Amino acid sequence: MPSDFYYEYTECDSTGSRWRVAIPHQPGNCTGLPDPVRGTACTFSCVVGEFLEMSAQECTKCASGSFSLGSGIRFDQWDTMPAGFSSLATHLDDAPQGHNSLACKGSSWVPQGSYLESNRDECTVSLIYSVHLKKQGSVTFEYLYPDSGLLFEFFIQNDQCQEMDQSTDRKWLKLTSHGEWIKHTVNLKSGTNILYWRTGGVIMGTKVVKPVLLKNIQIEGVAYTSECFPCKAGTFSSAPGSSSCQPCPVDSFSGHGASSCTPCNQTSQYALEGSAECHARPPCSKKDYSQIHTACDSEGKTQVVYKWIQPTICLEGVAGAETLPPSGQLEDCPPCNPGYYNNNTASCSPCPPGTHSDGVKACARCPAGTEPVRGYEYKWWNVLPGNMKTSCFNVGNSKCDGMNGWEVAGRYIHSGVGASDNDYLILNLHIPGFKLPTSMTGGAGAEYGRITFDFETVCTTDCELYFMTDVDRKSTTVVESWEGTKARQSYTHVMTKNGSVAYTWAFQRTNQATNVRQFAGDGMRIYSVSVTNAADGVSSECRPCALSTLPSGSLCVPCPAGNYIDAQTSQCTECPPGTRLVARAARGRDACQPCGPASRSNKEHSVCYSDCLFSHTEGNASLSFDFSSLGSAGSLMNGPSFTSKGTKYYHHFNISLCGGEDNKAVCTDNVTDVSSTDVQGEKGDAANDVKSLICQSTIIPAGGRGFQAALSSQSISLADTFLGATVESKLDEIQAQPDLFPRTSKTVPDVNFFYRSLAPTSSCVSGRSAVVTLRCNPERNIQGDLAVPSQCPAGTCDGCTFHFLWESSGACPRCTQADYHQIEGACKGGQQDMLYMWTEPKLCVGGAPLPEKRTQHCESVAFWVQMGTGLGALLAVLLSSLTCYFWKKNQRLEFKYSRLVMSANKECELPAADSCAVEEGEENEGEMEDEVVYTKPSLLGKLKAMTSKGNGDVYENVQLNSSNPKGWVWS
């Protein structure tokens, strides 16, 4: 029976021919199959809307309710995974112990009706489809790739598992923006082509990224199709030979393979466009209408009105139904926004160039010596500003296309209701560029402008708000996001690059797939939006500027870089050395703010930086440091860490400590838009590179996930402003934590470098900050080692302040003469060596060098011995001479005394005292005045006396006192 078999072609032979054969549905269950017959040429194909009828081998038009691509196939219905497609999660070869191949078992591509949704985690998941082409063809698909937290690539392999030659810009897919689907086409070669759509998370942590969405996959080059594809539910094709199916209009529906749509009972049912069934109309509720403010009328009045959300799907006038509230009272219109005026009309108009207004008064021209401050300040929301637009889109359907995503409400603008809770409600603000005031030209540093908005969110489910920027229409970047209810707050984003920029607010009530509005009360309000230095902006005030020296005298001229406007003379005056010009600071001299300790300003006074020199004085000791050897960017790879899925990743830090103002650290993102050749900077720098004083990126090592190279992503700036360097632990409200890095020696103090980032985040309202502690360690090399606190392996303990320790011999002070001492060598041959040695431990580098060894003349020990011997001999001769002298003198005195005694014995009287023992020619031994001194005999005298005993003469010296002239003294 014909129903027991089907026809198929054999493979083409070398001559390009093939045979048609009959194949039973169940092999072996039937006999009498038709004989093989010669088939059509291998390159034969039918046109669109036709299929090859195998029994007759002729092209036949598709019946109503179906379609055909001729030589192609299309997949646009994703209620289930179509035959031939498979989803494969890569096992993690580098998972830590305890993780196994089940870690990514739940990760896959998931059908969502009209599209496929990728995984949301860091697992690598591939969507695979194999097709055999008889001739060269192509594959075309549409994708939505909104989040750089996932990488997304498309590549092709042959039947030998060899990757086809493919340019980089066709392999790595670009990010999409504003909910736009991008169509991507790649050529295919004849033969077997294995198609891979592969995603993998690069966001490390718990943040849920937005998945990649894929739809409308179409493959050309299959040579023929043997059947037509039925229209999916909600679509139809009314004529035979259709190449596509059309969606059913509103309030109608269709089933699978329909040739027409069936209308709903509009009194009790409704259906949106492309519906597969009708839905009962519920009683109207507060979720089905919205409130708006009318535009000002000719009398300057406005009122609140209510309207049903279109298309209206609810029933009025039934039990439990809400009625549309009446319109409010006519009220005076709010004033115009600053820089606009109404001129007694119903609408506000921008002030002409060179004039300004606060929104209440008429526009006035700026006086001489001033210029208008251009920008935008929206704080009244009676109408949507001309440079803003609103929209609504849903990744899975087009129900909210054409609806307003936001509505004005007088004092604020709020998110709309949309068609379902997972709609993206979009608000865009376009600024063509930025232009600094003439008084700031060249003096505002890296800031060209800033946007500040005041907002709040009220949510009962997992709502999320995204704030994004798109500079020069290259790629949309998520700057910040908020989840859940947020109290009224202000957020500021600084523009450091001049160019056309589109600011986007996207609000989503829930990211769960839904077709109804259950949380219509959840929403977001924006109270004010201000943009500074907008090139096409209006002016609400004037600011002083430098007067021209030309005769006109009223024209403002640009000040040179680093100059401020003197309030008294309105002339340009250069900022003092060591200060930087801050555009947002007070005008006049106060606009020049001093740099921090151990920092200096550049020539333009736009930034403060460290020149790598630092000095510190404590008591009488003065230390001088030169960190030039550490000035180039230092790097630290911290980790590894592992996600809950077992993916290994590292935190990579780059630090530019000091040097010139242009010495920046660079963190590269090689995942996002790596294929884009039009996002290179003027100097060839990648658009996604982060240049800052301190930056961080997340590194996923190669291997284990099917990637040949390591991936670097999530590059962020931790510090773009240098505050100063000091040995103190606190500077500008930033606190260093010495206890995080305990010291073993306190001989040389640690030097702390303080940094700050200008950009605030949702968790760090004052921006991130960083402290780099330099520690002298002579045991390390010059480059040294960077480390983060062991208690905080991510480098930060609070998420906002990062701490680093840089131990290096290059962090030691410069050497001075106090750091070495002198050693004297032995004197040999009249020569002596003088050596110099560093004082240990050596805690200095560079500076004063160690003096060379020197030799000096010296006197040996033999010389001093000879000198001592000579002096001893001389002293002995001197003593001998003195002894002889006094001996002779004593002899003479004894002789005189003996004569005196003998004379007294003979005459029985003593001579007068004043004439005793004095003879002519004798020396006067001193005035004695009637005294004769009795002295004890000397040793020589005693010896002499002993020799004279034989004569019986004994002499004794006695004292004669002449005070009593009549007394006698006997001996």
Short mmCIF file of C-alpha atoms in Angstrom, two decimals, residues 37 138 228 237 276 355 385 424 428 432 465 559 571 575 584 599 873 928:
data_model
loop_
_atom_site.label_atom_id
_atom_site.label_comp_id
_atom_site.label_asym_id
_atom_site.label_seq_id
_atom_site.Cartn_x
_atom_site.Cartn_y
_atom_site.Cartn_z
CA VAL A 37 13.79 4.90 -10.74
CA SER A 138 23.14 30.08 3.71
CA CYS A 228 5.13 22.01 2.93
CA SER A 237 -2.24 31.33 4.51
CA ALA A 276 -4.41 30.96 18.75
CA THR A 355 19.38 84.20 26.17
CA PRO A 385 10.17 66.96 25.81
CA TYR A 424 10.10 46.57 28.59
CA ASN A 428 15.01 57.60 25.59
CA PRO A 432 23.87 65.21 20.07
CA LEU A 465 15.26 49.21 36.19
CA CYS A 559 40.38 80.95 28.61
CA GLN A 571 39.93 88.23 32.90
CA CYS A 575 45.44 78.63 38.68
CA ARG A 584 31.54 72.49 39.14
CA SER A 599 50.75 65.30 44.40
CA ALA A 873 115.99 56.89 78.26
CA MET A 928 114.75 82.10 107.06
#
